[in-house]
Amino acid sequence: MLKTDLHLHSRFSDGSYSPEEVAVQSVSAGLDIIALTDHFLPPDEALLGSLERKYSITILGGIECGTKDSDTNLSAHILGYGIRDYGPVMELMQPVLDSVNRNSLKQLALLQEMGYPVTEEEARKECSGPALYRQHINYVLFKKGIIPDMFGTWMKSMYKNNGPLEMAYDFPEPVPVIKAITEGGGIPVLAHPGQQQNYCLIPEFVKAGIKGIELVHPSNTPEDMNYIKLYAEENGLFVTGGSDCHGVLSSSGGHIGDYNMIYEDISFFPLNTILKRR
């Protein structure tokens, strides 16, 4: 039996753990296979390979792509596993990554104007990737004791409900992203549909080439999981699962090892396909 967590984040996007810390915690949790799926960014395959050897755990590289369907105004997160050529999907994700960094710098400047003691240098120390996220800025303020928590009233008043730091991001349409993952030799999977309630988009995603759907996730309720199983069976999709762990930088994710998919062996389609390529 293989215990897996196929949805994890690191400091290369908006997580608080380094890839090595993710690996160490995954081993402690008794996991056999994990996937590092940072937002909008290809994995460092060489680094993951070295961590595999050091900690004797299988680490798959992946990516999580934010998208938005213009017809329904619904968001959809698409996971890509086993991508051999990230060129096609990064043509769509690089503008998103750039906008994340650009908006974060604007939010940082506004916070400084409002008298909050945080610098770009301090915030950059909390991340390892090319983009600065607002979570890194907030974490500095939280550690200094300037804000009481990471996800409470302060954050909502600042970043949501027309707050002074609320900013829009231009996400690509989901169908081109699904096709780009496939074009790059990867396996596209719909992440946590319970979070976005985007079930109506699944038939279109199937036509575009999506192969799987995330069943186990902190935001998927038991009712959601029943829907997901039904959609998977009706559309010939495999199911995956993971904690979506971001460390201390997200309130929606779980802890490493708390949300797992158990597979009998690697013959399960995505694991078998990906591992045979390595």
PDB file of C-alpha atoms in Angstrom:
ATOM      1  CA  MET A   1       0.000   0.000   0.000  1.00  0.00           C
ATOM      2  CA  LEU A   2       1.227   3.461  -0.897  1.00  0.00           C
ATOM      3  CA  LYS A   3       0.338   6.499   1.193  1.00  0.00           C
ATOM      4  CA  THR A   4       0.440   9.650  -0.936  1.00  0.00           C
ATOM      5  CA  ASP A   5      -0.034  13.412  -0.718  1.00  0.00           C
ATOM      6  CA  LEU A   6      -0.197  14.755  -4.269  1.00  0.00           C
ATOM      7  CA  HIS A   7      -0.819  18.432  -3.509  1.00  0.00           C
ATOM      8  CA  LEU A   8       1.874  20.305  -1.567  1.00  0.00           C
ATOM      9  CA  HIS A   9       3.373  23.808  -1.690  1.00  0.00           C
ATOM     10  CA  SER A  10       6.705  25.284  -0.695  1.00  0.00           C
ATOM     11  CA  ARG A  11       8.458  28.635  -0.243  1.00  0.00           C
ATOM     12  CA  PHE A  12       8.923  28.734  -4.011  1.00  0.00           C
ATOM     13  CA  SER A  13       5.331  29.967  -4.159  1.00  0.00           C
ATOM     14  CA  ASP A  14       3.099  30.810  -1.195  1.00  0.00           C
ATOM     15  CA  GLY A  15       4.132  28.101   1.252  1.00  0.00           C
ATOM     16  CA  SER A  16       6.200  28.579   4.397  1.00  0.00           C
ATOM     17  CA  TYR A  17       8.244  25.358   4.176  1.00  0.00           C
ATOM     18  CA  SER A  18      11.298  24.749   2.026  1.00  0.00           C
ATOM     19  CA  PRO A  19      11.152  21.706  -0.272  1.00  0.00           C
ATOM     20  CA  GLU A  20      13.492  19.943   2.144  1.00  0.00           C
ATOM     21  CA  GLU A  21      11.212  20.698   5.086  1.00  0.00           C
ATOM     22  CA  VAL A  22       8.282  19.344   3.044  1.00  0.00           C
ATOM     23  CA  ALA A  23      10.256  16.147   2.421  1.00  0.00           C
ATOM     24  CA  VAL A  24      11.233  15.757   6.083  1.00  0.00           C
ATOM     25  CA  GLN A  25       7.669  16.251   7.309  1.00  0.00           C
ATOM     26  CA  SER A  26       6.342  13.875   4.663  1.00  0.00           C
ATOM     27  CA  VAL A  27       8.707  11.137   5.809  1.00  0.00           C
ATOM     28  CA  SER A  28       7.683  11.766   9.429  1.00  0.00           C
ATOM     29  CA  ALA A  29       4.034  11.422   8.355  1.00  0.00           C
ATOM     30  CA  GLY A  30       4.761   8.023   6.833  1.00  0.00           C
ATOM     31  CA  LEU A  31       4.133   9.083   3.234  1.00  0.00           C
ATOM     32  CA  ASP A  32       5.554   7.073   0.346  1.00  0.00           C
ATOM     33  CA  ILE A  33       4.920   9.439  -2.575  1.00  0.00           C
ATOM     34  CA  ILE A  34       4.374  13.192  -2.582  1.00  0.00           C
ATOM     35  CA  ALA A  35       3.968  15.863  -5.252  1.00  0.00           C
ATOM     36  CA  LEU A  36       5.259  19.417  -4.962  1.00  0.00           C
ATOM     37  CA  THR A  37       2.783  21.544  -6.921  1.00  0.00           C
ATOM     38  CA  ASP A  38       3.727  25.177  -6.422  1.00  0.00           C
ATOM     39  CA  HIS A  39       1.599  27.880  -8.021  1.00  0.00           C
ATOM     40  CA  PHE A  40       2.416  29.086 -11.550  1.00  0.00           C
ATOM     41  CA  LEU A  41       5.996  27.769 -11.396  1.00  0.00           C
ATOM     42  CA  PRO A  42       7.857  24.702 -12.729  1.00  0.00           C
ATOM     43  CA  PRO A  43       9.563  22.544 -10.093  1.00  0.00           C
ATOM     44  CA  ASP A  44      13.306  22.312  -9.640  1.00  0.00           C
ATOM     45  CA  GLU A  45      13.597  18.682 -10.740  1.00  0.00           C
ATOM     46  CA  ALA A  46      17.275  18.453  -9.789  1.00  0.00           C
ATOM     47  CA  LEU A  47      16.505  19.608  -6.251  1.00  0.00           C
ATOM     48  CA  LEU A  48      13.603  17.180  -5.923  1.00  0.00           C
ATOM     49  CA  GLY A  49      15.828  14.355  -7.158  1.00  0.00           C
ATOM     50  CA  SER A  50      18.453  15.118  -4.535  1.00  0.00           C
ATOM     51  CA  LEU A  51      15.798  15.204  -1.809  1.00  0.00           C
ATOM     52  CA  GLU A  52      14.416  11.864  -3.005  1.00  0.00           C
ATOM     53  CA  ARG A  53      17.815  10.257  -2.610  1.00  0.00           C
ATOM     54  CA  LYS A  54      18.515  11.919   0.720  1.00  0.00           C
ATOM     55  CA  TYR A  55      15.210  11.004   2.371  1.00  0.00           C
ATOM     56  CA  SER A  56      14.184   7.858   0.452  1.00  0.00           C
ATOM     57  CA  ILE A  57      10.790   9.210  -0.573  1.00  0.00           C
ATOM     58  CA  THR A  58       9.376   9.575  -4.076  1.00  0.00           C
ATOM     59  CA  ILE A  59       8.797  13.250  -4.941  1.00  0.00           C
ATOM     60  CA  LEU A  60       6.872  14.137  -8.082  1.00  0.00           C
ATOM     61  CA  GLY A  61       7.180  17.568  -9.626  1.00  0.00           C
ATOM     62  CA  GLY A  62       4.049  19.398 -10.654  1.00  0.00           C
ATOM     63  CA  ILE A  63       2.358  22.766 -10.948  1.00  0.00           C
ATOM     64  CA  GLU A  64      -0.922  24.337  -9.835  1.00  0.00           C
ATOM     65  CA  CYS A  65      -2.445  26.720 -12.361  1.00  0.00           C
ATOM     66  CA  GLY A  66      -5.076  29.280 -11.453  1.00  0.00           C
ATOM     67  CA  THR A  67      -7.684  29.875 -14.155  1.00  0.00           C
ATOM     68  CA  LYS A  68     -11.049  31.585 -14.566  1.00  0.00           C
ATOM     69  CA  ASP A  69     -13.880  30.702 -16.922  1.00  0.00           C
ATOM     70  CA  SER A  70     -15.174  33.926 -18.457  1.00  0.00           C
ATOM     71  CA  ASP A  71     -18.611  32.533 -19.351  1.00  0.00           C
ATOM     72  CA  THR A  72     -19.496  31.525 -15.783  1.00  0.00           C
ATOM     73  CA  ASN A  73     -17.006  33.677 -13.828  1.00  0.00           C
ATOM     74  CA  LEU A  74     -16.001  30.494 -11.984  1.00  0.00           C
ATOM     75  CA  SER A  75     -12.440  29.843 -10.907  1.00  0.00           C
ATOM     76  CA  ALA A  76     -10.780  26.482 -11.539  1.00  0.00           C
ATOM     77  CA  HIS A  77      -7.390  25.311 -10.325  1.00  0.00           C
ATOM     78  CA  ILE A  78      -5.689  22.852 -12.645  1.00  0.00           C
ATOM     79  CA  LEU A  79      -2.900  20.606 -11.381  1.00  0.00           C
ATOM     80  CA  GLY A  80      -0.332  19.378 -13.881  1.00  0.00           C
ATOM     81  CA  TYR A  81       1.734  16.253 -13.167  1.00  0.00           C
ATOM     82  CA  GLY A  82       4.609  14.675 -15.087  1.00  0.00           C
ATOM     83  CA  ILE A  83       5.062  17.606 -17.470  1.00  0.00           C
ATOM     84  CA  ARG A  84       8.109  17.149 -19.658  1.00  0.00           C
ATOM     85  CA  ASP A  85       7.973  20.524 -21.432  1.00  0.00           C
ATOM     86  CA  TYR A  86       6.742  23.415 -19.286  1.00  0.00           C
ATOM     87  CA  GLY A  87       7.012  25.875 -22.185  1.00  0.00           C
ATOM     88  CA  PRO A  88       3.345  25.758 -23.287  1.00  0.00           C
ATOM     89  CA  VAL A  89       1.865  26.084 -19.808  1.00  0.00           C
ATOM     90  CA  MET A  90       4.359  28.759 -18.713  1.00  0.00           C
ATOM     91  CA  GLU A  91       3.306  30.937 -21.643  1.00  0.00           C
ATOM     92  CA  LEU A  92      -0.024  31.135 -19.816  1.00  0.00           C
ATOM     93  CA  MET A  93       1.279  31.142 -16.244  1.00  0.00           C
ATOM     94  CA  GLN A  94       4.202  33.574 -16.505  1.00  0.00           C
ATOM     95  CA  PRO A  95       1.889  36.599 -16.848  1.00  0.00           C
ATOM     96  CA  VAL A  96       0.030  35.439 -13.719  1.00  0.00           C
ATOM     97  CA  LEU A  97       3.292  35.005 -11.822  1.00  0.00           C
ATOM     98  CA  ASP A  98       4.388  38.487 -12.902  1.00  0.00           C
ATOM     99  CA  SER A  99       1.074  40.000 -11.799  1.00  0.00           C
ATOM    100  CA  VAL A 100       1.340  38.323  -8.388  1.00  0.00           C
ATOM    101  CA  ASN A 101       4.745  39.907  -7.853  1.00  0.00           C
ATOM    102  CA  ARG A 102       3.636  43.278  -9.236  1.00  0.00           C
ATOM    103  CA  ASN A 103       0.519  43.413  -7.059  1.00  0.00           C
ATOM    104  CA  SER A 104       2.452  42.351  -3.973  1.00  0.00           C
ATOM    105  CA  LEU A 105       4.915  45.203  -4.438  1.00  0.00           C
ATOM    106  CA  LYS A 106       2.006  47.642  -4.793  1.00  0.00           C
ATOM    107  CA  GLN A 107       0.411  46.230  -1.643  1.00  0.00           C
ATOM    108  CA  LEU A 108       3.729  46.509   0.176  1.00  0.00           C
ATOM    109  CA  ALA A 109       4.089  50.174  -0.826  1.00  0.00           C
ATOM    110  CA  LEU A 110       0.538  50.937   0.330  1.00  0.00           C
ATOM    111  CA  LEU A 111       1.176  49.251   3.663  1.00  0.00           C
ATOM    112  CA  GLN A 112       4.325  51.313   4.115  1.00  0.00           C
ATOM    113  CA  GLU A 113       2.358  54.492   3.346  1.00  0.00           C
ATOM    114  CA  MET A 114      -0.131  53.453   6.041  1.00  0.00           C
ATOM    115  CA  GLY A 115       2.717  53.169   8.535  1.00  0.00           C
ATOM    116  CA  TYR A 116       3.202  49.399   8.653  1.00  0.00           C
ATOM    117  CA  PRO A 117       6.880  48.560   9.362  1.00  0.00           C
ATOM    118  CA  VAL A 118       7.725  46.014   6.653  1.00  0.00           C
ATOM    119  CA  THR A 119      10.337  46.162   3.905  1.00  0.00           C
ATOM    120  CA  GLU A 120      10.679  44.251   0.655  1.00  0.00           C
ATOM    121  CA  GLU A 121      13.932  42.751   1.935  1.00  0.00           C
ATOM    122  CA  GLU A 122      12.178  41.358   5.014  1.00  0.00           C
ATOM    123  CA  ALA A 123       9.359  39.894   2.931  1.00  0.00           C
ATOM    124  CA  ARG A 124      11.734  38.366   0.360  1.00  0.00           C
ATOM    125  CA  LYS A 125      13.441  36.450   3.163  1.00  0.00           C
ATOM    126  CA  GLU A 126      10.200  34.479   3.599  1.00  0.00           C
ATOM    127  CA  CYS A 127      10.189  33.131   0.025  1.00  0.00           C
ATOM    128  CA  SER A 128      12.518  31.336  -2.370  1.00  0.00           C
ATOM    129  CA  GLY A 129      10.783  31.824  -5.712  1.00  0.00           C
ATOM    130  CA  PRO A 130      10.786  34.707  -8.183  1.00  0.00           C
ATOM    131  CA  ALA A 131       7.447  36.159  -7.051  1.00  0.00           C
ATOM    132  CA  LEU A 132       6.644  37.849  -3.777  1.00  0.00           C
ATOM    133  CA  TYR A 133       3.212  36.930  -2.389  1.00  0.00           C
ATOM    134  CA  ARG A 134       1.068  39.015  -0.066  1.00  0.00           C
ATOM    135  CA  GLN A 135       1.239  36.119   2.404  1.00  0.00           C
ATOM    136  CA  HIS A 136       4.981  36.690   2.794  1.00  0.00           C
ATOM    137  CA  ILE A 137       4.371  40.355   3.615  1.00  0.00           C
ATOM    138  CA  ASN A 138       1.645  39.524   6.114  1.00  0.00           C
ATOM    139  CA  TYR A 139       3.847  36.905   7.745  1.00  0.00           C
ATOM    140  CA  VAL A 140       6.500  39.505   8.498  1.00  0.00           C
ATOM    141  CA  LEU A 141       3.879  41.709  10.161  1.00  0.00           C
ATOM    142  CA  PHE A 142       2.505  38.746  12.088  1.00  0.00           C
ATOM    143  CA  LYS A 143       5.934  37.683  13.371  1.00  0.00           C
ATOM    144  CA  LYS A 144       6.566  41.252  14.501  1.00  0.00           C
ATOM    145  CA  GLY A 145       3.296  41.233  16.418  1.00  0.00           C
ATOM    146  CA  ILE A 146       1.897  44.077  14.293  1.00  0.00           C
ATOM    147  CA  ILE A 147      -1.162  42.093  13.189  1.00  0.00           C
ATOM    148  CA  PRO A 148      -2.952  39.619  15.486  1.00  0.00           C
ATOM    149  CA  ASP A 149      -3.255  36.729  13.040  1.00  0.00           C
ATOM    150  CA  MET A 150      -2.767  35.772   9.397  1.00  0.00           C
ATOM    151  CA  PHE A 151      -6.359  35.143   8.332  1.00  0.00           C
ATOM    152  CA  GLY A 152      -8.682  37.116  10.567  1.00  0.00           C
ATOM    153  CA  THR A 153     -10.475  40.452  10.499  1.00  0.00           C
ATOM    154  CA  TRP A 154      -7.396  42.502   9.576  1.00  0.00           C
ATOM    155  CA  MET A 155      -6.655  40.457   6.455  1.00  0.00           C
ATOM    156  CA  LYS A 156     -10.288  40.488   5.331  1.00  0.00           C
ATOM    157  CA  SER A 157     -10.606  44.236   5.853  1.00  0.00           C
ATOM    158  CA  MET A 158      -7.411  44.908   3.919  1.00  0.00           C
ATOM    159  CA  TYR A 159      -7.517  42.424   1.046  1.00  0.00           C
ATOM    160  CA  LYS A 160     -11.227  41.707   0.604  1.00  0.00           C
ATOM    161  CA  ASN A 161     -14.591  43.508   0.491  1.00  0.00           C
ATOM    162  CA  ASN A 162     -13.147  46.517  -1.393  1.00  0.00           C
ATOM    163  CA  GLY A 163     -10.340  46.905   1.133  1.00  0.00           C
ATOM    164  CA  PRO A 164      -7.385  49.177   0.296  1.00  0.00           C
ATOM    165  CA  LEU A 165      -5.172  46.239  -0.731  1.00  0.00           C
ATOM    166  CA  GLU A 166      -7.703  44.311  -2.813  1.00  0.00           C
ATOM    167  CA  MET A 167      -6.326  43.822  -6.321  1.00  0.00           C
ATOM    168  CA  ALA A 168      -7.429  41.764  -9.309  1.00  0.00           C
ATOM    169  CA  TYR A 169      -5.412  39.102 -11.104  1.00  0.00           C
ATOM    170  CA  ASP A 170      -5.909  38.234 -14.747  1.00  0.00           C
ATOM    171  CA  PHE A 171      -6.122  34.452 -14.937  1.00  0.00           C
ATOM    172  CA  PRO A 172      -6.237  32.570 -18.243  1.00  0.00           C
ATOM    173  CA  GLU A 173      -9.174  30.458 -19.367  1.00  0.00           C
ATOM    174  CA  PRO A 174      -9.057  26.870 -18.026  1.00  0.00           C
ATOM    175  CA  VAL A 175      -9.390  25.000 -21.340  1.00  0.00           C
ATOM    176  CA  PRO A 176      -6.177  26.425 -22.881  1.00  0.00           C
ATOM    177  CA  VAL A 177      -4.320  25.577 -19.653  1.00  0.00           C
ATOM    178  CA  ILE A 178      -5.563  21.986 -19.733  1.00  0.00           C
ATOM    179  CA  LYS A 179      -4.459  21.704 -23.343  1.00  0.00           C
ATOM    180  CA  ALA A 180      -1.066  23.289 -22.603  1.00  0.00           C
ATOM    181  CA  ILE A 181      -0.369  20.755 -19.839  1.00  0.00           C
ATOM    182  CA  THR A 182      -1.253  17.946 -22.220  1.00  0.00           C
ATOM    183  CA  GLU A 183       0.871  19.488 -24.983  1.00  0.00           C
ATOM    184  CA  GLY A 184       3.815  19.466 -22.601  1.00  0.00           C
ATOM    185  CA  GLY A 185       3.343  15.740 -22.006  1.00  0.00           C
ATOM    186  CA  GLY A 186       1.671  16.194 -18.638  1.00  0.00           C
ATOM    187  CA  ILE A 187      -1.441  14.921 -16.899  1.00  0.00           C
ATOM    188  CA  PRO A 188      -4.050  17.603 -16.036  1.00  0.00           C
ATOM    189  CA  VAL A 189      -6.187  17.182 -12.916  1.00  0.00           C
ATOM    190  CA  LEU A 190      -8.986  19.412 -11.598  1.00  0.00           C
ATOM    191  CA  ALA A 191      -8.069  20.513  -8.077  1.00  0.00           C
ATOM    192  CA  HIS A 192     -10.546  20.790  -5.167  1.00  0.00           C
ATOM    193  CA  PRO A 193     -13.800  21.408  -7.065  1.00  0.00           C
ATOM    194  CA  GLY A 194     -15.540  21.656  -3.719  1.00  0.00           C
ATOM    195  CA  GLN A 195     -13.685  24.885  -3.046  1.00  0.00           C
ATOM    196  CA  GLN A 196     -14.788  26.612  -6.262  1.00  0.00           C
ATOM    197  CA  GLN A 197     -18.051  24.682  -6.822  1.00  0.00           C
ATOM    198  CA  ASN A 198     -17.246  24.447 -10.538  1.00  0.00           C
ATOM    199  CA  TYR A 199     -18.822  21.060 -11.277  1.00  0.00           C
ATOM    200  CA  CYS A 200     -20.727  22.480 -14.252  1.00  0.00           C
ATOM    201  CA  LEU A 201     -17.397  22.979 -16.041  1.00  0.00           C
ATOM    202  CA  ILE A 202     -16.305  19.347 -15.804  1.00  0.00           C
ATOM    203  CA  PRO A 203     -17.888  18.186 -19.119  1.00  0.00           C
ATOM    204  CA  GLU A 204     -16.023  20.938 -20.953  1.00  0.00           C
ATOM    205  CA  PHE A 205     -12.810  20.048 -19.136  1.00  0.00           C
ATOM    206  CA  VAL A 206     -13.198  16.399 -20.110  1.00  0.00           C
ATOM    207  CA  LYS A 207     -13.502  17.409 -23.776  1.00  0.00           C
ATOM    208  CA  ALA A 208     -10.349  19.500 -23.371  1.00  0.00           C
ATOM    209  CA  GLY A 209      -8.421  16.497 -22.039  1.00  0.00           C
ATOM    210  CA  ILE A 210      -8.534  16.578 -18.256  1.00  0.00           C
ATOM    211  CA  LYS A 211      -7.700  13.146 -16.839  1.00  0.00           C
ATOM    212  CA  GLY A 212      -8.327  13.318 -13.113  1.00  0.00           C
ATOM    213  CA  ILE A 213     -10.126  15.108 -10.300  1.00  0.00           C
ATOM    214  CA  GLU A 214      -9.042  15.748  -6.725  1.00  0.00           C
ATOM    215  CA  LEU A 215     -11.211  13.761  -4.347  1.00  0.00           C
ATOM    216  CA  VAL A 216      -9.414  14.131  -1.022  1.00  0.00           C
ATOM    217  CA  HIS A 217      -8.875  17.771  -0.008  1.00  0.00           C
ATOM    218  CA  PRO A 218      -9.619  19.846   3.114  1.00  0.00           C
ATOM    219  CA  SER A 219     -12.250  21.919   1.283  1.00  0.00           C
ATOM    220  CA  ASN A 220     -14.119  18.949  -0.201  1.00  0.00           C
ATOM    221  CA  THR A 221     -17.046  18.140   2.086  1.00  0.00           C
ATOM    222  CA  PRO A 222     -18.537  14.630   2.252  1.00  0.00           C
ATOM    223  CA  GLU A 223     -21.254  15.877  -0.113  1.00  0.00           C
ATOM    224  CA  ASP A 224     -18.603  17.216  -2.475  1.00  0.00           C
ATOM    225  CA  MET A 225     -16.785  13.904  -2.386  1.00  0.00           C
ATOM    226  CA  ASN A 226     -19.960  12.090  -3.402  1.00  0.00           C
ATOM    227  CA  TYR A 227     -20.353  14.465  -6.339  1.00  0.00           C
ATOM    228  CA  ILE A 228     -16.700  14.005  -7.302  1.00  0.00           C
ATOM    229  CA  LYS A 229     -16.958  10.216  -7.269  1.00  0.00           C
ATOM    230  CA  LEU A 230     -20.042  10.447  -9.471  1.00  0.00           C
ATOM    231  CA  TYR A 231     -18.427  12.817 -11.958  1.00  0.00           C
ATOM    232  CA  ALA A 232     -15.269  10.691 -12.012  1.00  0.00           C
ATOM    233  CA  GLU A 233     -17.224   7.532 -12.746  1.00  0.00           C
ATOM    234  CA  GLU A 234     -19.411   9.158 -15.401  1.00  0.00           C
ATOM    235  CA  ASN A 235     -16.464  10.747 -17.209  1.00  0.00           C
ATOM    236  CA  GLY A 236     -13.764   8.111 -16.777  1.00  0.00           C
ATOM    237  CA  LEU A 237     -11.582  10.271 -14.544  1.00  0.00           C
ATOM    238  CA  PHE A 238      -9.164   8.956 -11.947  1.00  0.00           C
ATOM    239  CA  VAL A 239      -9.182  10.515  -8.469  1.00  0.00           C
ATOM    240  CA  THR A 240      -6.293  11.983  -6.506  1.00  0.00           C
ATOM    241  CA  GLY A 241      -5.896  13.690  -3.166  1.00  0.00           C
ATOM    242  CA  GLY A 242      -3.680  15.822  -1.014  1.00  0.00           C
ATOM    243  CA  SER A 243      -3.447  18.216   1.891  1.00  0.00           C
ATOM    244  CA  ASP A 244      -2.776  21.377  -0.160  1.00  0.00           C
ATOM    245  CA  CYS A 245      -0.402  22.262   2.665  1.00  0.00           C
ATOM    246  CA  HIS A 246       1.067  25.793   2.615  1.00  0.00           C
ATOM    247  CA  GLY A 247       2.486  25.648   6.128  1.00  0.00           C
ATOM    248  CA  VAL A 248       1.429  28.700   8.128  1.00  0.00           C
ATOM    249  CA  LEU A 249       0.593  30.804   5.059  1.00  0.00           C
ATOM    250  CA  SER A 250      -2.854  29.427   4.278  1.00  0.00           C
ATOM    251  CA  SER A 251      -6.002  28.714   6.243  1.00  0.00           C
ATOM    252  CA  SER A 252      -7.552  26.535   3.534  1.00  0.00           C
ATOM    253  CA  GLY A 253      -4.909  23.819   3.354  1.00  0.00           C
ATOM    254  CA  GLY A 254      -4.323  20.920   5.709  1.00  0.00           C
ATOM    255  CA  HIS A 255      -1.264  19.523   7.429  1.00  0.00           C
ATOM    256  CA  ILE A 256       1.099  17.173   5.623  1.00  0.00           C
ATOM    257  CA  GLY A 257      -0.141  13.642   6.117  1.00  0.00           C
ATOM    258  CA  ASP A 258      -3.673  14.556   7.174  1.00  0.00           C
ATOM    259  CA  TYR A 259      -5.318  14.230   3.742  1.00  0.00           C
ATOM    260  CA  ASN A 260      -4.003  11.208   1.874  1.00  0.00           C
ATOM    261  CA  MET A 261      -4.862   8.929  -1.000  1.00  0.00           C
ATOM    262  CA  ILE A 262      -3.965   5.301  -0.417  1.00  0.00           C
ATOM    263  CA  TYR A 263      -3.108   3.257  -3.505  1.00  0.00           C
ATOM    264  CA  GLU A 264      -2.386  -0.438  -3.614  1.00  0.00           C
ATOM    265  CA  ASP A 265       0.698   0.035  -5.790  1.00  0.00           C
ATOM    266  CA  ILE A 266       2.122   2.235  -8.545  1.00  0.00           C
ATOM    267  CA  SER A 267      -0.094   0.590 -11.153  1.00  0.00           C
ATOM    268  CA  PHE A 268      -2.542   3.420 -10.429  1.00  0.00           C
ATOM    269  CA  PHE A 269      -2.594   5.265 -13.754  1.00  0.00           C
ATOM    270  CA  PRO A 270      -0.941   8.638 -13.017  1.00  0.00           C
ATOM    271  CA  LEU A 271       1.693   7.196 -10.687  1.00  0.00           C
ATOM    272  CA  ASN A 272       2.552   4.422 -13.106  1.00  0.00           C
ATOM    273  CA  THR A 273       2.703   6.786 -16.083  1.00  0.00           C
ATOM    274  CA  ILE A 274       4.818   9.405 -14.343  1.00  0.00           C
ATOM    275  CA  LEU A 275       7.214   7.047 -12.578  1.00  0.00           C
ATOM    276  CA  LYS A 276       7.902   5.061 -15.762  1.00  0.00           C
ATOM    277  CA  ARG A 277       9.203   8.238 -17.394  1.00  0.00           C
ATOM    278  CA  ARG A 278      11.852   8.844 -14.762  1.00  0.00           C
TER     279      ARG A 278
END
